[in-house]
Tab-separated table of C-alpha atoms in Angstrom:
chain	number	residue	atom	x	y	z
A	1	MET	CA	170.920	58.352	81.877
A	2	ASP	CA	170.623	55.335	84.168
A	3	ARG	CA	172.915	52.615	82.837
A	4	ARG	CA	171.207	50.021	85.021
A	5	LYS	CA	167.688	50.538	83.676
A	6	TYR	CA	167.521	46.848	82.755
A	7	GLN	CA	167.140	46.054	86.468
A	8	LYS	CA	163.742	47.747	86.379
A	9	LEU	CA	162.509	45.476	83.567
A	10	LEU	CA	160.075	42.908	84.951
A	11	VAL	CA	161.298	40.345	82.403
A	12	TRP	CA	164.867	40.714	83.709
A	13	GLN	CA	163.635	40.344	87.314
A	14	GLU	CA	161.671	37.201	86.419
A	15	ALA	CA	164.686	35.806	84.552
A	16	MET	CA	166.829	36.379	87.648
A	17	ASN	CA	164.269	34.437	89.696
A	18	LEU	CA	164.461	31.615	87.151
A	19	VAL	CA	168.252	31.489	87.576
A	20	VAL	CA	167.795	31.032	91.327
A	21	GLY	CA	165.201	28.308	90.719
A	22	VAL	CA	167.461	26.498	88.250
A	23	TYR	CA	170.389	26.625	90.681
A	24	ARG	CA	168.216	25.174	93.430
A	25	ALA	CA	166.852	22.461	91.134
A	26	THR	CA	170.294	21.490	89.851
A	27	GLU	CA	171.524	21.001	93.407
A	28	ARG	CA	169.296	17.906	93.395
A	29	LEU	CA	170.849	16.412	90.258
A	30	PRO	CA	173.116	13.370	90.690
A	31	THR	CA	176.807	14.106	91.153
A	32	THR	CA	177.448	12.290	87.865
A	33	GLU	CA	175.691	15.212	86.138
A	34	ARG	CA	177.733	17.881	87.915
A	35	PHE	CA	179.744	18.709	84.794
A	36	GLY	CA	177.064	17.739	82.294
A	37	LEU	CA	173.429	18.683	82.572
A	38	CYS	CA	173.953	20.736	85.726
A	39	GLN	CA	176.541	23.072	84.191
A	40	GLN	CA	174.659	23.312	80.890
A	41	LEU	CA	171.398	24.243	82.638
A	42	ARG	CA	173.046	26.849	84.808
A	43	ARG	CA	174.936	28.397	81.900
A	44	ALA	CA	171.788	28.639	79.772
A	45	ALA	CA	169.763	30.095	82.667
A	46	ILE	CA	172.396	32.754	83.384
A	47	SER	CA	172.405	33.679	79.702
A	48	ILE	CA	168.766	34.828	79.830
A	49	PRO	CA	169.023	37.852	82.176
A	50	SER	CA	172.558	38.526	80.933
A	51	ASN	CA	171.372	38.981	77.346
A	52	ILE	CA	168.427	41.114	78.459
A	53	ALA	CA	170.857	43.350	80.354
A	54	GLU	CA	173.377	43.517	77.514
A	55	GLY	CA	170.701	44.231	74.927
A	56	SER	CA	169.188	47.033	76.971
A	57	GLY	CA	172.525	48.820	76.887
A	58	ARG	CA	172.721	48.789	73.110
A	59	GLN	CA	172.197	51.909	71.040
A	60	SER	CA	169.189	50.762	69.051
A	61	ASP	CA	165.934	48.885	69.537
A	62	LYS	CA	167.000	46.582	66.691
A	63	ASP	CA	170.091	45.537	68.658
A	64	PHE	CA	168.036	45.129	71.837
A	65	ILE	CA	165.597	42.859	69.978
A	66	ARG	CA	168.523	40.748	68.731
A	67	PHE	CA	169.666	40.173	72.330
A	68	LEU	CA	166.089	39.434	73.415
A	69	ASN	CA	165.992	36.761	70.687
A	70	ILE	CA	169.195	35.254	72.090
A	71	ALA	CA	167.624	35.277	75.572
A	72	ASN	CA	164.580	33.553	74.081
A	73	GLY	CA	166.825	30.838	72.609
A	74	SER	CA	168.493	30.297	75.977
A	75	LEU	CA	165.054	30.054	77.572
A	76	LEU	CA	164.142	27.269	75.140
A	77	GLU	CA	167.406	25.558	76.011
A	78	VAL	CA	166.609	25.713	79.741
A	79	GLU	CA	163.112	24.362	79.145
A	80	THR	CA	164.457	21.453	77.062
A	81	GLN	CA	167.140	20.574	79.591
A	82	LEU	CA	164.632	20.631	82.450
A	83	LEU	CA	162.380	18.290	80.463
A	84	ILE	CA	165.360	15.978	79.928
A	85	ALA	CA	166.090	15.990	83.671
A	86	LEU	CA	162.434	15.210	84.309
A	87	LYS	CA	162.417	12.324	81.786
A	88	LEU	CA	165.564	10.913	83.362
A	89	GLN	CA	163.812	11.213	86.738
A	90	TYR	CA	166.577	13.448	88.074
A	91	LEU	CA	163.861	15.937	89.040
A	92	GLU	CA	160.422	15.019	90.340
A	93	GLU	CA	158.591	18.076	89.069
A	94	ILE	CA	159.303	21.343	87.351
A	95	SER	CA	155.902	23.058	87.323
A	96	GLU	CA	157.106	26.149	89.199
A	97	LEU	CA	160.057	26.522	86.831
A	98	GLN	CA	157.792	25.866	83.836
A	99	ASN	CA	155.425	28.605	85.010
A	100	SER	CA	158.345	31.020	85.215
A	101	ILE	CA	159.538	29.979	81.740
A	102	ASP	CA	156.052	30.524	80.294
A	103	LYS	CA	155.866	33.946	81.939
A	104	ILE	CA	159.282	34.961	80.586
A	105	PHE	CA	158.335	33.798	77.056
A	106	ALA	CA	155.258	36.015	77.177
A	107	MET	CA	157.178	38.966	78.589
A	108	LEU	CA	159.957	38.685	75.984
A	109	SER	CA	157.383	38.536	73.187
A	110	SER	CA	155.560	41.558	74.541
A	111	LEU	CA	158.761	43.576	74.922
A	112	LYS	CA	159.906	42.700	71.385
A	113	ARG	CA	156.511	43.770	69.979
A	114	LYS	CA	156.711	47.046	71.897
A	115	LEU	CA	160.230	47.751	70.637
A	116	LYS	CA	159.246	46.972	67.032
A	117	THR	CA	156.348	49.442	67.164
A	118	GLU	CA	158.639	52.157	68.522
A	119	ASP	CA	161.010	51.826	65.546
């Protein structure tokens, strides 16, 4: 059995792309936010593919779904923090990141539905 099957999941791949996008966006934040919003955004973004990977290695679909729900929560956190950065005018636009977030939401929902029907 391939222990790295999570790397083949399109939702994990898209989440990894979001991490890269968040890192690039946070490079533009003011240095005063280096240990605040910047670190929080990066931590939440990293949590998304990490939870997808961890959940895929669990023994049951129920456990996998639980980790997908955690990833979903982290995705909401990233979205909220990006909107805060936008409101504070730390970032000029986040449409590309928002598109990725929307895509990941849809993919997580679809994967959870699929896993529930397989139970």
